[in-house]
Amino acid sequence: MSFYSIAEFIKEYYPQYWGYVEYDAESCAIICKVQDEWGIFCNFAKTQLKVKDYTFNSSEELFQLMKFKDPAVLKNIVAGITANDKKSDAIKMTAKSYEKKYRREDWGRMVIDAMKFCLQTKYDQCEEFRNKLLESVGCYIIEDQTSFPKKSPDAWGVKLRDGKYIGPNLLGRLLMELRDCGKLEYKLPEGALDFIETLMQNQ
């Protein structure tokens, strides 16, 4: 299993989200590209989020930065500098370049709670996101990874097979839970947001 895969973390720490689900393709609100109809559901959508007086450009940026504690690493990621000192505009790939050496040791035990926190923050602060979730009532929300080169979706998405979307669909399931309940229950470890103070010092 790849170091970057969270599948084993889900199996061990979040068994309620473990396993594949399937949905009829005709009944789905599909997350694929930010510019698509349901693109605001994508974590890369430019929806600014404010946490502890620090503004993040997207829920993806917040989620990726939650992986780290090291001040120098946090500063570089925000500046778009990878671990091999290259410039990058891709927050996910920039953060990924530091993960093997610097990812917080408890990330596997908090990864879904971290995503829930990001989605709840987006829900609380972004009216357009809330309204779009309401529009999706009656649909299954899925993250379409059919075009991804890996044969099977690892954790977040699904692939289209014979008229059905099949996969773990973690992002879609969390979004539907948020839509249907208006709130995601999560528990972050003590000090999980201390990295924001480091970011503010670097401003």
C-alpha positions as CSV (number, residue, x, y, z in Angstrom):
1,M,0.0,0.0,0.0
2,S,1.3,3.4,-0.9
3,F,2.5,5.7,2.0
4,Y,0.0,8.3,0.7
5,S,-3.0,6.0,0.8
6,I,-5.4,6.5,3.7
7,A,-7.2,3.2,3.1
8,E,-5.6,1.4,6.0
9,F,-6.2,4.4,8.3
10,I,-9.9,4.2,7.4
11,K,-10.0,0.5,8.0
12,E,-8.4,0.8,11.5
13,Y,-9.6,4.1,12.8
14,Y,-12.9,4.8,10.9
15,P,-14.5,1.4,10.2
16,Q,-17.9,3.1,9.7
17,Y,-16.6,4.5,6.5
18,W,-14.7,1.3,5.3
19,G,-15.7,-0.5,2.2
20,Y,-17.1,0.1,-1.3
21,V,-20.6,1.5,-2.1
22,E,-22.3,1.7,-5.5
23,Y,-24.8,4.2,-7.0
24,D,-26.8,4.3,-10.2
25,A,-25.0,6.8,-12.5
26,E,-28.3,8.5,-13.5
27,S,-29.0,9.5,-9.8
28,C,-25.7,11.2,-9.1
29,A,-24.4,14.7,-8.5
30,I,-20.9,14.3,-9.9
31,I,-17.8,16.0,-8.6
32,C,-15.1,16.1,-11.2
33,K,-13.9,19.6,-12.1
34,V,-14.3,22.9,-10.3
35,Q,-15.9,24.5,-13.3
36,D,-18.6,21.8,-13.6
37,E,-22.2,22.1,-12.3
38,W,-21.3,20.6,-8.9
39,G,-17.8,21.9,-8.8
40,I,-18.2,23.9,-5.6
41,F,-18.3,20.5,-3.8
42,C,-14.7,20.0,-4.9
43,N,-12.2,20.9,-2.1
44,F,-10.2,22.9,-4.7
45,A,-13.1,25.3,-5.3
46,K,-12.0,28.8,-4.4
47,T,-14.1,29.4,-1.3
48,Q,-12.1,31.4,1.2
49,L,-12.3,30.1,4.8
50,K,-11.3,32.0,7.9
51,V,-10.1,30.0,10.9
52,K,-8.5,31.8,13.9
53,D,-8.2,35.0,11.9
54,Y,-6.2,33.3,9.1
55,T,-7.7,33.1,5.7
56,F,-7.4,29.9,3.6
57,N,-8.0,29.9,-0.1
58,S,-9.9,26.7,-0.2
59,S,-10.9,23.7,2.0
60,E,-8.2,21.8,0.3
61,E,-5.5,24.2,1.4
62,L,-6.8,24.0,5.0
63,F,-6.9,20.2,4.9
64,Q,-3.4,19.9,3.4
65,L,-1.8,22.3,5.9
66,M,-3.4,20.4,8.8
67,K,-0.9,17.6,8.1
68,F,2.1,19.5,9.4
69,K,3.6,21.2,12.4
70,D,7.0,22.2,11.3
71,P,7.2,26.0,10.8
72,A,9.6,25.9,7.9
73,V,7.5,23.3,6.0
74,L,4.3,25.3,6.6
75,K,5.9,28.5,5.3
76,N,7.2,26.7,2.2
77,I,3.9,25.1,1.4
78,V,2.0,28.4,1.6
79,A,4.7,30.0,-0.6
80,G,4.3,27.2,-3.1
81,I,7.8,25.7,-2.7
82,T,8.2,22.0,-2.8
83,A,10.6,19.8,-0.8
84,N,13.0,19.8,-3.7
85,D,12.9,23.6,-3.9
86,K,10.7,23.9,-6.9
87,K,7.9,26.4,-7.4
88,S,4.4,24.9,-7.5
89,D,0.8,26.2,-7.7
90,A,-0.7,22.9,-6.7
91,I,-1.3,22.8,-3.0
92,K,-1.9,19.1,-2.8
93,M,1.3,18.2,-4.7
94,T,3.4,20.7,-2.8
95,A,2.2,19.3,0.6
96,K,2.7,15.8,-0.7
97,S,6.3,16.5,-1.3
98,Y,6.9,17.0,2.4
99,E,4.7,14.2,3.8
100,K,7.1,11.3,4.1
101,K,9.4,13.3,6.3
102,Y,7.2,15.8,8.0
103,R,3.6,14.6,8.2
104,R,2.3,14.7,11.7
105,E,2.5,11.3,13.3
106,D,-1.1,11.1,14.3
107,W,-2.5,12.0,10.9
108,G,-4.0,8.6,10.3
109,R,-6.0,8.8,13.5
110,M,-7.4,12.2,12.6
111,V,-7.7,12.3,8.8
112,I,-11.5,12.0,8.5
113,D,-12.1,14.3,11.5
114,A,-9.8,16.8,9.7
115,M,-11.9,16.5,6.5
116,K,-15.1,16.9,8.5
117,F,-13.7,20.0,10.1
118,C,-12.8,21.5,6.7
119,L,-16.2,20.7,5.2
120,Q,-18.1,22.0,8.2
121,T,-16.1,25.2,8.1
122,K,-16.9,25.6,4.4
123,Y,-20.6,24.9,5.2
124,D,-20.7,27.5,7.9
125,Q,-19.0,30.2,6.0
126,C,-20.0,29.7,2.3
127,E,-23.7,30.3,1.4
128,E,-23.2,29.2,-2.2
129,F,-21.9,25.9,-1.0
130,R,-24.8,25.4,1.4
131,N,-27.3,26.3,-1.3
132,K,-25.8,23.9,-3.8
133,L,-25.9,21.1,-1.3
134,L,-29.7,21.8,-0.9
135,E,-30.0,21.6,-4.7
136,S,-28.5,18.1,-4.6
137,V,-31.2,16.7,-2.4
138,G,-32.5,13.5,-4.1
139,C,-29.1,12.8,-5.7
140,Y,-26.1,10.8,-4.5
141,I,-23.0,13.0,-4.4
142,I,-20.0,11.2,-5.8
143,E,-16.4,12.1,-6.7
144,D,-15.8,10.7,-10.1
145,Q,-12.3,9.2,-10.5
146,T,-13.0,7.2,-13.6
147,S,-10.2,9.0,-15.5
148,F,-7.6,8.4,-12.8
149,P,-4.8,6.0,-13.9
150,K,-5.1,3.7,-10.8
151,K,-7.4,0.7,-11.3
152,S,-9.5,1.2,-8.2
153,P,-10.4,4.3,-6.2
154,D,-8.3,4.4,-3.0
155,A,-10.6,6.2,-0.5
156,W,-12.2,9.4,-1.7
157,G,-13.9,8.6,-5.0
158,V,-15.6,6.1,-7.3
159,K,-15.2,4.8,-10.8
160,L,-17.9,4.3,-13.4
161,R,-18.5,0.6,-14.3
162,D,-21.5,-0.7,-16.2
163,G,-23.7,2.2,-15.4
164,K,-22.8,2.3,-11.7
165,Y,-20.4,4.4,-9.8
166,I,-18.5,2.1,-7.4
167,G,-15.9,2.9,-4.7
168,P,-15.4,4.1,-1.2
169,N,-16.7,7.6,-2.1
170,L,-15.6,9.1,1.2
171,L,-15.9,12.7,0.1
172,G,-19.3,12.2,-1.4
173,R,-20.5,10.3,1.7
174,L,-19.3,13.1,4.0
175,L,-21.0,15.7,1.8
176,M,-24.3,13.8,1.9
177,E,-24.0,13.4,5.6
178,L,-23.4,17.2,5.9
179,R,-26.3,17.9,3.6
180,D,-28.8,15.7,5.4
181,C,-27.8,16.6,8.9
182,G,-26.5,20.2,8.6
183,K,-23.6,19.2,10.9
184,L,-20.7,16.8,10.9
185,E,-19.5,15.4,14.2
186,Y,-15.8,15.4,14.6
187,K,-13.1,15.4,17.3
188,L,-9.7,16.9,16.6
189,P,-6.7,16.1,18.8
190,E,-5.5,18.8,21.2
191,G,-3.4,21.4,19.4
192,A,-4.6,20.3,15.9
193,L,-5.0,23.9,14.9
194,D,-1.8,25.3,16.5
195,F,-0.3,25.4,13.0
196,I,-2.4,28.4,12.2
197,E,-0.5,30.5,14.8
198,T,2.7,29.5,12.9
199,L,1.1,30.7,9.6
200,M,0.0,34.0,11.1
201,Q,3.6,34.6,12.4
202,N,4.8,34.2,8.8
203,Q,2.4,36.7,7.3
